[in-house]
XYZ file of C-alpha atoms in Angstrom:
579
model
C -36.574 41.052 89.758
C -34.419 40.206 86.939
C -31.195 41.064 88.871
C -32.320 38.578 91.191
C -33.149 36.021 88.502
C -29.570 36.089 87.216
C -27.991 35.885 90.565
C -30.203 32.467 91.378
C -29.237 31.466 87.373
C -25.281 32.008 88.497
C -25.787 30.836 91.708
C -27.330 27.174 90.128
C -24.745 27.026 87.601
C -22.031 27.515 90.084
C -23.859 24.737 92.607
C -24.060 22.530 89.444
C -20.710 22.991 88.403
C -19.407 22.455 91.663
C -20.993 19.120 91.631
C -19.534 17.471 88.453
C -16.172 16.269 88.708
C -12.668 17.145 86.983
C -13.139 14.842 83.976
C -16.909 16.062 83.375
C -15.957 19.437 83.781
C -12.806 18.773 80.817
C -15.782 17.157 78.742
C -17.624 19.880 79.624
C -15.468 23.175 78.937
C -14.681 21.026 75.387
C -17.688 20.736 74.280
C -18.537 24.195 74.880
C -15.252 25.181 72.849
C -16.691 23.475 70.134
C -20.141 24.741 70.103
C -18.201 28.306 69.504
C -15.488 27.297 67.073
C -18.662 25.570 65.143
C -21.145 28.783 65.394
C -18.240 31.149 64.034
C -17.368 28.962 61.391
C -21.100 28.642 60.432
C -21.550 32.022 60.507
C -17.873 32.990 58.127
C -18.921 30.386 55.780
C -22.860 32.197 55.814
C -20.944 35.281 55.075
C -19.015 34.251 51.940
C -21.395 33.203 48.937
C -20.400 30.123 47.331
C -18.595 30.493 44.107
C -18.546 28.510 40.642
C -16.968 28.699 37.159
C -19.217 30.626 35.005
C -16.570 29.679 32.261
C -13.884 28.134 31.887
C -10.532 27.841 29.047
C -11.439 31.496 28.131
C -8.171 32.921 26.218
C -7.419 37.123 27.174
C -9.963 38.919 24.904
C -12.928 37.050 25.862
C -12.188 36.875 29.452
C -11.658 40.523 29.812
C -14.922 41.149 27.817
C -16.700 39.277 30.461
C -14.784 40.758 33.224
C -15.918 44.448 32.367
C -19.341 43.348 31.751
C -19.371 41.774 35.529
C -17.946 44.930 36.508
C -20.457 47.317 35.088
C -23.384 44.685 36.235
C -22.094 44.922 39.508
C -22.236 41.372 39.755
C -19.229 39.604 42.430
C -16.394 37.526 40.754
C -13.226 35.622 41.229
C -10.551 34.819 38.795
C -8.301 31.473 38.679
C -6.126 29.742 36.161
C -4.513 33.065 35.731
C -7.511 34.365 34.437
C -8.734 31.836 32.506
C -11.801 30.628 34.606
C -13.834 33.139 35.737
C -15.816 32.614 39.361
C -19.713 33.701 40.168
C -21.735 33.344 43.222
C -23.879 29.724 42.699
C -26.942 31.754 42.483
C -26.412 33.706 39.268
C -24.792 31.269 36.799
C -27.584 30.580 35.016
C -28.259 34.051 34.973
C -25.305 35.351 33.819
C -25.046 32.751 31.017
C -27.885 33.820 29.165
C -27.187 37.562 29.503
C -23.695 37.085 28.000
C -25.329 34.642 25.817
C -27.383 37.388 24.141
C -24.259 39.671 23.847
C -22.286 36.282 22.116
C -19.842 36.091 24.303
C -17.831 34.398 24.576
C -16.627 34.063 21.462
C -13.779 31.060 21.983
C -11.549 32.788 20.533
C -12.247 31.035 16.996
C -14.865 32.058 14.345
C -17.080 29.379 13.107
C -19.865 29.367 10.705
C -21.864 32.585 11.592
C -18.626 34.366 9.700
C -21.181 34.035 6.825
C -24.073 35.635 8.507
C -23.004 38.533 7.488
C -21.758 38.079 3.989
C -21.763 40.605 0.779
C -21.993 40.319 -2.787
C -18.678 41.586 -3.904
C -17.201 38.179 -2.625
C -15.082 36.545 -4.726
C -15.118 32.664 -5.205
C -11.456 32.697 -3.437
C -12.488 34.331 -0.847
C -15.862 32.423 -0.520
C -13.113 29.299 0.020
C -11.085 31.426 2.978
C -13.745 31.813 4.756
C -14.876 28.583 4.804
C -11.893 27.229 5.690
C -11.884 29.638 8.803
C -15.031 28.619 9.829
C -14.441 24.901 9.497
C -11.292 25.450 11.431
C -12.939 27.289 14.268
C -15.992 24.959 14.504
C -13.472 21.972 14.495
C -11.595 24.061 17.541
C -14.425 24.379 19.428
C -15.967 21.016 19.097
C -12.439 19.329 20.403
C -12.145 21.991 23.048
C -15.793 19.834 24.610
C -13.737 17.093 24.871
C -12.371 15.987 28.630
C -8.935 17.394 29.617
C -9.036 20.041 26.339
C -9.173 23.343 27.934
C -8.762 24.772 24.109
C -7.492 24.055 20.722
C -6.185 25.478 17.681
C -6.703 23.738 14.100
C -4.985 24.322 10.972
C -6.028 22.834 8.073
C -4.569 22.541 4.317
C -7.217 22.092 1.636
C -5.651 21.801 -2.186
C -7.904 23.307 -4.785
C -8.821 20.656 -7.066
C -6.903 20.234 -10.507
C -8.700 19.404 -13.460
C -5.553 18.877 -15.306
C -4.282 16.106 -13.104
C -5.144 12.700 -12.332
C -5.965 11.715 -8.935
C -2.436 10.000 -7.838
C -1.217 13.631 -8.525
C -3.829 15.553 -6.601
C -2.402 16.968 -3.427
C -4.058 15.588 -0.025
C -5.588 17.734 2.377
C -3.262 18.086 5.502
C -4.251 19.230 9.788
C -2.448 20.265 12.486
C -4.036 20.270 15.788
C -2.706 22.094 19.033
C -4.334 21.256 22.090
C -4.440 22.863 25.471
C -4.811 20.582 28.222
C -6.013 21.150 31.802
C -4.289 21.062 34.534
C -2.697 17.626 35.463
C -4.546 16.093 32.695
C -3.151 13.798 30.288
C -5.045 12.628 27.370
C -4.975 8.349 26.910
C -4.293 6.924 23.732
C -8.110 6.311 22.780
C -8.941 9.812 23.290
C -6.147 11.437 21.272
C -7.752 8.540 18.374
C -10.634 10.320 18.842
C -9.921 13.683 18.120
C -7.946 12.169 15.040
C -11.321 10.631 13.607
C -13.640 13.366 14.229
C -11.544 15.871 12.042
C -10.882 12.895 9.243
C -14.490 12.826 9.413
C -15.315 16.740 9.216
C -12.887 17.254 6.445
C -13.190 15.987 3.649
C -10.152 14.042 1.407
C -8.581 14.213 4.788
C -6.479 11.226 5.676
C -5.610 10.418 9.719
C -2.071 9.726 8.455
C -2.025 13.420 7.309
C -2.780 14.703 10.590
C -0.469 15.569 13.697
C -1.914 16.287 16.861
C 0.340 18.323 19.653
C -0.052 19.914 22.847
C 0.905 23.198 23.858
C 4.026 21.686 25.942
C 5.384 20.197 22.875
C 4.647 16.934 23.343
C 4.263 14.886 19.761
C 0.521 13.142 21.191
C -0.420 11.499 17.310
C 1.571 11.478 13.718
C 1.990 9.508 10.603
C 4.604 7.155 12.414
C 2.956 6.502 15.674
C -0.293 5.475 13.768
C 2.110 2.865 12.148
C 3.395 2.021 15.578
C -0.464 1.361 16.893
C -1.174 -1.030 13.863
C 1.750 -2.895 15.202
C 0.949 -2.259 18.657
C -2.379 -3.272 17.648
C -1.309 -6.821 16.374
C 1.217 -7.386 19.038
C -2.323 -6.777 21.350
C -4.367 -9.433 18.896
C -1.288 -11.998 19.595
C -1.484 -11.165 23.438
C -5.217 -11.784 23.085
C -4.964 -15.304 21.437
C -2.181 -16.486 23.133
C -4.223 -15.544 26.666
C -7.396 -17.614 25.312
C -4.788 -20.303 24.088
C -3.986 -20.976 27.798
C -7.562 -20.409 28.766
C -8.268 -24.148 26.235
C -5.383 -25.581 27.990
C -5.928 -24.994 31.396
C -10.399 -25.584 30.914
C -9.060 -28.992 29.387
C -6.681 -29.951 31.697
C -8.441 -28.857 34.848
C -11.461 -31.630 33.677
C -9.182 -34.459 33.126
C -7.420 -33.838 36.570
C -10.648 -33.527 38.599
C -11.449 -36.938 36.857
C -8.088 -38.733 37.472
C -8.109 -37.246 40.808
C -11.158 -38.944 41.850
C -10.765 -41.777 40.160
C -6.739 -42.699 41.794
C -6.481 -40.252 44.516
C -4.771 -37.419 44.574
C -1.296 -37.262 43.461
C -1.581 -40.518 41.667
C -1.756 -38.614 37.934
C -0.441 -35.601 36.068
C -1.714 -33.873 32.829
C -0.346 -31.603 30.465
C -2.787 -30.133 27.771
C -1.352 -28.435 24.887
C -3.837 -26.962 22.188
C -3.405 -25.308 18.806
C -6.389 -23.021 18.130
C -7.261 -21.497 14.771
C -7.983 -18.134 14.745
C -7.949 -17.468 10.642
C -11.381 -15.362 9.420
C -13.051 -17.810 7.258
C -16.513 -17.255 5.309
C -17.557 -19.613 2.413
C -20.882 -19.189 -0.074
C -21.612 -22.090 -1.493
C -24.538 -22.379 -4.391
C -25.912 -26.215 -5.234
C -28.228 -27.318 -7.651
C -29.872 -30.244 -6.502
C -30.932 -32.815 -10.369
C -34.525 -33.420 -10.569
C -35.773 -36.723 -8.525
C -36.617 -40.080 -10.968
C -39.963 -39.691 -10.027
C -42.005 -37.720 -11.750
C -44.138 -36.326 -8.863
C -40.785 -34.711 -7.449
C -40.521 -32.303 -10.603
C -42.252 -28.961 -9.425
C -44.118 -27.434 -12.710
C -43.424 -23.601 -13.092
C -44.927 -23.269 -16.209
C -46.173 -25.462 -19.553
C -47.323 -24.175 -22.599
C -49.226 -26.457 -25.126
C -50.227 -25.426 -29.002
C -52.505 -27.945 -30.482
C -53.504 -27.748 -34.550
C -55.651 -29.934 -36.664
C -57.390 -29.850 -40.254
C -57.896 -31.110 -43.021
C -56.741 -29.879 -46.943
C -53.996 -30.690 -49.341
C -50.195 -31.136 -48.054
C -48.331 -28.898 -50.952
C -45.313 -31.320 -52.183
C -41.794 -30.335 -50.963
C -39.580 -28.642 -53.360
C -36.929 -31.117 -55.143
C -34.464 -31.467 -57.872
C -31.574 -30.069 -58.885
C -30.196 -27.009 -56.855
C -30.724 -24.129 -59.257
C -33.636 -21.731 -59.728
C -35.735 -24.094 -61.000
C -35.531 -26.120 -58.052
C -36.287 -23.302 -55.466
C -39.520 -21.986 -57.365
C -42.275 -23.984 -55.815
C -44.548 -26.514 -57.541
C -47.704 -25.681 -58.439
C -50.452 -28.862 -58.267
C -52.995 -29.919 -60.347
C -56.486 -29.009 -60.234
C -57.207 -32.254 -61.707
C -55.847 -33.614 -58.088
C -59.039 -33.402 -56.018
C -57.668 -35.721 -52.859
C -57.698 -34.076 -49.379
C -55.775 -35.308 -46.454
C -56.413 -34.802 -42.784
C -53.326 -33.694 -40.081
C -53.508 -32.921 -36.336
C -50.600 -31.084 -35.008
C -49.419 -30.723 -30.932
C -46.735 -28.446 -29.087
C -46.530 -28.520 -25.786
C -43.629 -27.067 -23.663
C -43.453 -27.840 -19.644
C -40.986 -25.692 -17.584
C -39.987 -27.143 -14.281
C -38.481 -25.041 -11.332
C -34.579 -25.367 -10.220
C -33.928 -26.900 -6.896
C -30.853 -24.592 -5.503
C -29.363 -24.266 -1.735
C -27.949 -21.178 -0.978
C -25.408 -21.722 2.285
C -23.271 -19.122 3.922
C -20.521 -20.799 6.277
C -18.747 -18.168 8.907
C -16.369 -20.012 11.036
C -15.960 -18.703 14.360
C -12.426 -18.189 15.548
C -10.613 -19.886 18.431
C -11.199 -23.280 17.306
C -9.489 -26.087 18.334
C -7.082 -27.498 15.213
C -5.099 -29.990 16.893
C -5.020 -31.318 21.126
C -2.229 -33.085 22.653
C -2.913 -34.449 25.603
C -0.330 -36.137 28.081
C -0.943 -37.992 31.003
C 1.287 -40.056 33.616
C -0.230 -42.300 35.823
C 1.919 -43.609 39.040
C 2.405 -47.646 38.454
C 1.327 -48.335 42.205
C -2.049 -46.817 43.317
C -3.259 -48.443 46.741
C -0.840 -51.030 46.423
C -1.628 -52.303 43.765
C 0.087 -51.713 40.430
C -1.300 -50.618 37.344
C -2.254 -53.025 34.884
C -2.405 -52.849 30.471
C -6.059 -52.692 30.800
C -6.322 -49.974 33.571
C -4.462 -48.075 31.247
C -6.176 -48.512 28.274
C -9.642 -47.566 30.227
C -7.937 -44.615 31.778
C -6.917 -43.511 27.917
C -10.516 -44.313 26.973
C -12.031 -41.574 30.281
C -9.072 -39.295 29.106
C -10.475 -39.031 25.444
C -14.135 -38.252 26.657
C -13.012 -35.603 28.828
C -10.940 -33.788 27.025
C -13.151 -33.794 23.548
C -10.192 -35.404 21.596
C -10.940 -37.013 18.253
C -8.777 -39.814 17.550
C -10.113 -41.419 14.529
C -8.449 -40.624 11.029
C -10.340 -38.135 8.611
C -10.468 -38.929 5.009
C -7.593 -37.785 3.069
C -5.484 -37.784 6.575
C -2.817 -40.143 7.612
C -3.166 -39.580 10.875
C -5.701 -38.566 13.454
C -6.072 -34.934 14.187
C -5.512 -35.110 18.286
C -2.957 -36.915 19.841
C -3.492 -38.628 23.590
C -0.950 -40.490 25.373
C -0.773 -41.958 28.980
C 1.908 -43.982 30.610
C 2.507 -45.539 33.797
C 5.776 -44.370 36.165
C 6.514 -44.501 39.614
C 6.370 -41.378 40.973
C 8.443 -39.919 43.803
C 5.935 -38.233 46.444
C 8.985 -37.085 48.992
C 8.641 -33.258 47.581
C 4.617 -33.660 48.072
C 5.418 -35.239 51.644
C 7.551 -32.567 52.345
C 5.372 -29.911 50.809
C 2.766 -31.156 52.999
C 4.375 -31.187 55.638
C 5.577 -27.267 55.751
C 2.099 -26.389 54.911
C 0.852 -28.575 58.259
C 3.468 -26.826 59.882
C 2.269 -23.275 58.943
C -1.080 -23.817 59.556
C -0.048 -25.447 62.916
C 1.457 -21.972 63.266
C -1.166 -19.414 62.008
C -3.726 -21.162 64.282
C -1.344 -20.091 67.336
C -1.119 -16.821 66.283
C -4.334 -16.675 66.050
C -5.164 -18.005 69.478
C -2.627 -15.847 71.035
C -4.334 -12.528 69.070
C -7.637 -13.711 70.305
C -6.061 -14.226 74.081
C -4.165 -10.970 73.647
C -7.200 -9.022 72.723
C -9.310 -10.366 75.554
C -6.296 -9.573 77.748
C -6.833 -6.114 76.761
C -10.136 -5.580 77.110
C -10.409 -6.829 80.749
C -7.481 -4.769 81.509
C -9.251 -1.724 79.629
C -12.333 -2.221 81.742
C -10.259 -3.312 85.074
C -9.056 0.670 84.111
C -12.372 1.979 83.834
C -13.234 1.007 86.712
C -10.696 1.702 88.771
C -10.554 5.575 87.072
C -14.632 6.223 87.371
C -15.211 4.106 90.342
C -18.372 2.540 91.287
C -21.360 5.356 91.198
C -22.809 6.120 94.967
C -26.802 4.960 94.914
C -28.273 7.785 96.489
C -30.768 5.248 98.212
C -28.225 3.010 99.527
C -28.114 2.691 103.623
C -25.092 4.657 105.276
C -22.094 3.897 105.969
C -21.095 1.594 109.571
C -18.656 3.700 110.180
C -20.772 7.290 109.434
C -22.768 6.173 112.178
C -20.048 5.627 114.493
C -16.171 5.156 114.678
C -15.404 1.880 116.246
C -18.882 0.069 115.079
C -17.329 -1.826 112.104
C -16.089 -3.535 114.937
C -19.290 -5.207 115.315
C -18.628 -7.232 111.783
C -15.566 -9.573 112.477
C -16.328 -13.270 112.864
C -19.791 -14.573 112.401
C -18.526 -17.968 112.564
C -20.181 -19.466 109.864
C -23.960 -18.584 111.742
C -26.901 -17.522 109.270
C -26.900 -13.884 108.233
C -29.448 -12.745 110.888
C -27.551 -14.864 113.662
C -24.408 -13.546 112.949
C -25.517 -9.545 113.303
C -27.516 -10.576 116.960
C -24.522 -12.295 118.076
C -22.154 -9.786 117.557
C -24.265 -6.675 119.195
C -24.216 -8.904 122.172
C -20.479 -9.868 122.356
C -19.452 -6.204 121.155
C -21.912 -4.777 124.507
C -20.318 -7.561 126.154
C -17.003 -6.721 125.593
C -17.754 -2.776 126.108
C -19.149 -3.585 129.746
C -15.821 -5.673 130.613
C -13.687 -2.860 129.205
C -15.196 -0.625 130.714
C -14.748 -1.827 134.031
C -10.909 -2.580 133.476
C -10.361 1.087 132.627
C -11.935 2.669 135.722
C -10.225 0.157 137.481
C -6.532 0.477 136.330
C -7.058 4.501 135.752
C -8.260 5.456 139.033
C -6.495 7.417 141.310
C -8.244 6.345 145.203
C -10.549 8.863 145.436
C -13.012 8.260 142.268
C -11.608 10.874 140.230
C -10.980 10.002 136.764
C -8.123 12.021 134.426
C -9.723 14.191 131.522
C -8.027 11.750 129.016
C -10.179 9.039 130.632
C -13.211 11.369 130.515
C -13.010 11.276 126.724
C -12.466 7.810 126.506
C -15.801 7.380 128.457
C -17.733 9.757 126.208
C -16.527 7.669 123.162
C -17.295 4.350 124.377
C -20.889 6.053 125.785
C -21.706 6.870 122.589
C -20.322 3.127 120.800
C -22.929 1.833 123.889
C -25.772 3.773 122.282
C -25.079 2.678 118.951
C -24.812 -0.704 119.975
C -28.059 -0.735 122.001
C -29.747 0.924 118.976
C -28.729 -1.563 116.411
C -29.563 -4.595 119.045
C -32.702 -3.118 119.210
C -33.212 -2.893 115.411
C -31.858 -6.601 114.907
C -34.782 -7.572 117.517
C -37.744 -5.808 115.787
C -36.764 -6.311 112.052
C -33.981 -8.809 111.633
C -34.433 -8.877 107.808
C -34.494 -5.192 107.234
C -31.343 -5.586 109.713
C -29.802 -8.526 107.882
C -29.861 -6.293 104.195
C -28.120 -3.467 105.967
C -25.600 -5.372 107.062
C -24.884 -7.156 103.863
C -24.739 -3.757 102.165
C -22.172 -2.648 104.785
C -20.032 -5.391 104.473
C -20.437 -5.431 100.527
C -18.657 -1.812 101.210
């Protein structure tokens, strides 16, 4: 049973194959090719686990610590960078890095802080200051080794012990040298290597970033003392780029409104400006403090405080000391009992505090303002044929001003006005315009016949491509359609020359009668001229009889179709002489 299963399985594959044709068996045998060449690649890759760094920049010691702990875990691994990045299967990164975690590795290479973990109390207060410096070098190592393109680094750092004795002109500054290892291909830009420069000014402290020199392992000078002067005056060459770039900007926003505006006012070509600015770009910041005088009114004057004493009485008013300087004179009087007169006095203080009036201001000028605009402007003397009078001019010089924000009048304390605006009328000489207009006429007169002949080209091509196509795959047979004329017999295409300009169904009736017409007359003729006297006809002649027999019967059969369905006869015949 199953032996005759795959013999009817190979004998349809065979009957199918034998069916397609040479092209769909090509397509055929290549697709199968690639279903293989996929599956085995599918499976090889399947095979092979996928591998990532578990670490990378690891110097000797702690790569081969790792190594040997892979090895005694068992665990798969590759090696690359000449053994500086170590490879593990996807799957067990995370894995691995908290295992080796727990055993501190790795160590970078470096010691940082944790040196004092483990400290004792027999440490002196020099030592104490070694160690620190050997931690703060190996933290600073590893924190520039996270940065991009740093594989590792190496800091060395020079801390002077304080003097007491010495004043602080005299004190020695802290120094660093930095050694970097970059990747591979990697170069670091100039605002990265800046960066590694601040973060170790900032970790250390008395540390200048002209004391420190930054170098790579290759020897390359990448940041010193005179290449930080060099970027101050890189820097201000940058700030000059900068202003002279938003100089032009002014000059071109200025000059671009009063063209528009000329433009459409005298036509194009008729006017040409030239804007030249002067901006200020000098920090300014002012403070200014006023006191503002009370108001003459008395209702202006805001009370902040008033304080009023009011005494009154009566009694004796003792007599005011007199005479001669001396003693005598200073010791008071003393009056008279017999003086029995009292005297009555009122007394009043009052004291009224008013408040200030003060403004505070605070002025910060923005930069990039506009000091001083010149602004040109030639007008052609004839526009439209007509020429350009005084007062045209001076209302083109009034448009001018508006647009381009120029003040003309005279400050106080200036003897002149701050912008400057002239116009003037020339005649102008429009033969370069003509002539530039003209080329650009011509090339456009140009690139739209290239274009047309691409566009002719490329239709070109594609009915050739499909003329191809179908000349190469052919039309498909319809399985449906009715045979061939000549399938059902030799000679009846015959049949189909000359309808004569009759209707469809006409035409096929017609020519069944003149072909059986023409088939009886022939006929004739050939027994006729081939016989020999006696009514025997040559075996030659025999055939020939058998041939035309059989063009009789088709003849007779498709006269007899035409006269019980002429339509169904008519579409047959259209489809045979579509063929």
């Amino acid at each position: 049973m199953a032996s005759n299963f795959l013999q009817q399985l190979r004998a349809d594959g065979q009957r199918i194959v034998g069916q397609l044709s040479r092209q769909q068996k090509l397509g055929l045998g290549a697709l199968a090719a690639a279903v293989v060449m996929g599956s085995t690649f599918l499976f090889i890759w399947a095979q092979n686990p996928d591998y990532t760094p578990l670490y990378r920049g690891l110097d000797d010691k702690d790569a081969n610590s790792i190594v040997m702990k892979l090895r005694e875990d068992k665990v798969a691994y590759q090696l690359a960078d000449n053994g500086a990045t170590i490879l593990v299967p996807r799957g067990k990164v995370d894995e691995l890095r908290l295992t080796l975690a727990g055993l501190e590795l790795p160590k970078h290479g470096s010691i940082g802080f944790e040196v004092f973990d483990r400290t004792s109390f027999g440490m002196t207060d020099q030592q104490q200051k070694i160690q620190y410096q050997r931690a703060l070098q190996g933290e600073l190592s590893r924190t520039i080794g996270t940065v991009s393109g740093v594989g590792s680094a190496r800091v060395h750092l020079v801390i002077p012990t304080p003097d007491l004795f010495s004043d602080g002109d005299a004190q020695k500054q802290a120094t660093a040298t930095i050694v970097l290892k970059l990747t591979d291909g990697h170069k670091l830009g100039e605002q990265q290597v800046r960066s590694v420069s601040h973060l170790v000014t900032g970790a250390v402290e008395g540390l200048k970033e002209e004391n420190i020199s930054i170098t790579d392992t290759n020897g390359n000078i990448l940041f010193d003392k005179e290449m930080m002067a060099n970027n101050s005056e890189s820097s201000r060459l940058k700030l000059n780029q900068e202003q002279t770039v938003l100089t032009k900007a002014a000059d071109e926003r200025i000059q671009r409104n009063v063209q528009s505006m000329l433009d459409r006012v005298l036509g194009g070509g008729n006017a040409v400006v030239k804007v030249a600015t002067e901006l200020d770009f000098s920090p300014e910041e002012a403070n200014e403090e006023r006191y503002t005088p009370n108001g003459a009114d008395a209702n202006d004057k805001v009370i902040r405080s008033t304080r009023a004493v009011t005494e009154a009485g009566q009694g004796k008013t003792p007599g005011a000391p007199g005479g001669v300087p001396g003693t005598t004179s200073n010791i008071p009087s003393y009056q008279s009992q017999a003086d029995n007169g009292e005297q009555a006095f009122d007394r009043q203080d009052v004291t009224t505090n008013y408040e200030v009036s003060k403004v505070i201001k605070k002025t910060t000028k923005s930069l990039g303002q506009i000091k001083r605009l010149s602004v040109s402007v030639a007008v052609n003397s004839v526009v439209g044929g007509e020429a350009i009078t005084q007062e045209k001019l001076g209302d083109i010089k009034a448009m001018v001003v508006a647009a381009s924000g120029a003040v003309l009048t005279v400050m106080p304390g200036a003897s002149a006005s701050r912008d400057i605006v002239t116009v003037a009328s020339m005649k102008f000489d429009n033969s370069l315009l003509a002539k530039e207009l003209e080329q650009m006429n011509e090339q456009q007169r140009q690139q739209f016949y290239m274009t047309l002949a691409g566009v002719v080209l490329a239709i070109v091509a594609i009915v050739a491509l499909l003329i191809a196509l179908r000349m190469a795959f052919g039309r498909r047979q319809d399985p449906y359609a009715p045979p061939s004329l000549s399938e059902l017999d030799p000679v009846a295409p015959g049949l189909m020359n000359g309808h004569n300009g009759h209707s469809p169904d006409q035409a096929e009736l017609l020519a069944a009668a003149q072909a059986e017409e023409d088939l009886r007359n022939s006929t004739e003729d050939v027994y006729a001229l081939s016989g020999n006297g006696n009514g025997d006809a040559p075996e030659d002649l025999l055939q020939l009889t058998e041939a035309i027999s059989r063009r009789t019967a088709t003849v007779k059969g498709l006269s007899e179709m035409a006269k019980d369905d002429p339509a169904n006869m008519a579409r047959l015949l259209r489809a045979w002489m579509a063929e």
